[in-house]
Amino acid sequence: MSDIEKEKLEENYNLDEDFEDEEEIITLYNETAKKDEDFRVVWYLEDGDRSYVLLNPVEPSEDIAEDEVLICEYGETENGEEFVEPVEDESELDRIYNLYVREYEEACKED
């Protein structure tokens, strides 16, 4: 993620004053740290037949800076089990982040 993208994310994240009133928390298990961690939902995205969620840690994290997000794919398996998996592919991360920026800018224009 470039410095410009990080700045844009920080600006976008801080501009949404109503965000705190409608905060949604997701708890994920961190296998490296061997503990549950809470994340604020920043944004939901749909891209084709795939669904994504952008998450920001509630508590400071060694892995994710305060102005960064964790981008995860979420959905249901064929067996009906829900999943939330971090996206690891750099090109997919860039594509989803850029989609988020476009959607957020459109939402700001509508307000």
Short mmCIF file of C-alpha atoms in Angstrom, two decimals:
data_model
loop_
_atom_site.label_atom_id
_atom_site.label_comp_id
_atom_site.label_asym_id
_atom_site.label_seq_id
_atom_site.Cartn_x
_atom_site.Cartn_y
_atom_site.Cartn_z
CA MET A 1 0.00 0.00 0.00
CA SER A 2 1.50 3.35 -0.99
CA ASP A 3 1.83 6.33 1.35
CA ILE A 4 -0.84 8.18 -0.63
CA GLU A 5 -3.24 5.26 -0.21
CA LYS A 6 -2.51 5.13 3.52
CA GLU A 7 -3.15 8.88 3.85
CA LYS A 8 -6.39 8.55 1.89
CA LEU A 9 -7.53 5.69 4.10
CA GLU A 10 -6.74 7.66 7.24
CA GLU A 11 -8.63 10.68 5.90
CA ASN A 12 -11.60 8.52 4.91
CA TYR A 13 -11.61 6.62 8.16
CA ASN A 14 -11.58 9.81 10.24
CA LEU A 15 -14.14 11.66 8.12
CA ASP A 16 -16.94 9.25 8.91
CA GLU A 17 -18.12 10.83 12.18
CA ASP A 18 -21.17 8.57 12.42
CA PHE A 19 -18.95 5.49 12.27
CA GLU A 20 -18.48 5.29 16.05
CA ASP A 21 -22.24 5.41 16.66
CA GLU A 22 -22.82 2.43 14.37
CA GLU A 23 -19.67 0.47 15.16
CA GLU A 24 -19.76 -3.21 14.25
CA ILE A 25 -17.18 -5.49 15.85
CA ILE A 26 -15.92 -8.81 14.47
CA THR A 27 -13.78 -11.12 16.60
CA LEU A 28 -11.14 -13.17 14.80
CA TYR A 29 -8.71 -15.72 16.20
CA ASN A 30 -5.06 -14.76 15.67
CA GLU A 31 -3.24 -18.07 15.19
CA THR A 32 0.18 -16.45 15.55
CA ALA A 33 -0.62 -14.73 18.85
CA LYS A 34 -2.93 -17.58 19.93
CA LYS A 35 -5.74 -15.23 21.03
CA ASP A 36 -8.99 -13.62 19.90
CA GLU A 37 -8.77 -10.07 18.56
CA ASP A 38 -11.59 -7.59 17.97
CA PHE A 39 -11.84 -5.57 14.77
CA ARG A 40 -14.05 -2.66 13.76
CA VAL A 41 -15.81 -3.10 10.45
CA VAL A 42 -14.70 -0.22 8.23
CA TRP A 43 -16.47 -1.22 5.00
CA TYR A 44 -18.17 -4.09 3.20
CA LEU A 45 -17.49 -4.67 -0.52
CA GLU A 46 -18.87 -6.91 -3.23
CA ASP A 47 -16.71 -7.73 -6.24
CA GLY A 48 -18.36 -10.10 -8.67
CA ASP A 49 -19.42 -13.15 -6.69
CA ARG A 50 -16.96 -12.47 -3.84
CA SER A 51 -17.56 -10.50 -0.64
CA TYR A 52 -14.96 -8.57 1.32
CA VAL A 53 -14.78 -6.72 4.61
CA LEU A 54 -12.19 -4.10 5.63
CA LEU A 55 -11.30 -4.33 9.32
CA ASN A 56 -9.37 -2.11 11.73
CA PRO A 57 -8.14 -3.48 15.10
CA VAL A 58 -9.97 -2.23 18.21
CA GLU A 59 -6.77 -2.56 20.27
CA PRO A 60 -3.32 -1.62 18.93
CA SER A 61 -1.72 -4.48 17.05
CA GLU A 62 1.84 -5.42 16.20
CA ASP A 63 0.66 -6.68 12.81
CA ILE A 64 -1.61 -3.82 11.69
CA ALA A 65 -0.81 -0.13 12.09
CA GLU A 66 -3.48 2.23 13.37
CA ASP A 67 -4.00 3.72 9.89
CA GLU A 68 -4.13 0.35 8.10
CA VAL A 69 -6.87 -2.17 7.55
CA LEU A 70 -7.07 -5.92 7.28
CA ILE A 71 -8.84 -6.91 4.06
CA CYS A 72 -10.71 -10.20 4.34
CA GLU A 73 -12.90 -12.26 2.08
CA TYR A 74 -16.00 -13.59 3.79
CA GLY A 75 -18.89 -15.83 2.92
CA GLU A 76 -20.20 -19.35 3.31
CA THR A 77 -18.58 -22.62 2.35
CA GLU A 78 -20.45 -25.27 0.36
CA ASN A 79 -21.24 -26.90 3.72
CA GLY A 80 -22.94 -23.72 4.95
CA GLU A 81 -20.15 -22.73 7.36
CA GLU A 82 -19.29 -19.02 7.56
CA PHE A 83 -15.70 -17.95 6.96
CA VAL A 84 -13.57 -14.80 7.19
CA GLU A 85 -10.12 -15.16 5.63
CA PRO A 86 -7.46 -12.46 5.24
CA VAL A 87 -6.55 -11.73 1.61
CA GLU A 88 -2.85 -12.39 1.08
CA ASP A 89 -2.40 -11.87 -2.67
CA GLU A 90 -0.89 -8.38 -3.23
CA SER A 91 -2.68 -7.74 -6.53
CA GLU A 92 -6.03 -8.73 -5.00
CA LEU A 93 -5.33 -6.49 -1.97
CA ASP A 94 -4.58 -3.54 -4.25
CA ARG A 95 -7.67 -4.19 -6.38
CA ILE A 96 -9.99 -4.43 -3.35
CA TYR A 97 -8.44 -1.39 -1.66
CA ASN A 98 -8.88 0.69 -4.84
CA LEU A 99 -12.49 -0.49 -5.10
CA TYR A 100 -13.01 0.63 -1.49
CA VAL A 101 -11.57 4.09 -2.23
CA ARG A 102 -13.89 4.50 -5.25
CA GLU A 103 -16.95 3.36 -3.30
CA TYR A 104 -16.09 5.57 -0.34
CA GLU A 105 -15.57 8.63 -2.54
CA GLU A 106 -18.93 7.98 -4.23
CA ALA A 107 -20.62 7.65 -0.84
CA CYS A 108 -19.08 10.96 0.29
CA LYS A 109 -20.39 12.70 -2.84
CA GLU A 110 -23.90 11.44 -2.08
CA ASP A 111 -23.79 12.93 1.44
#
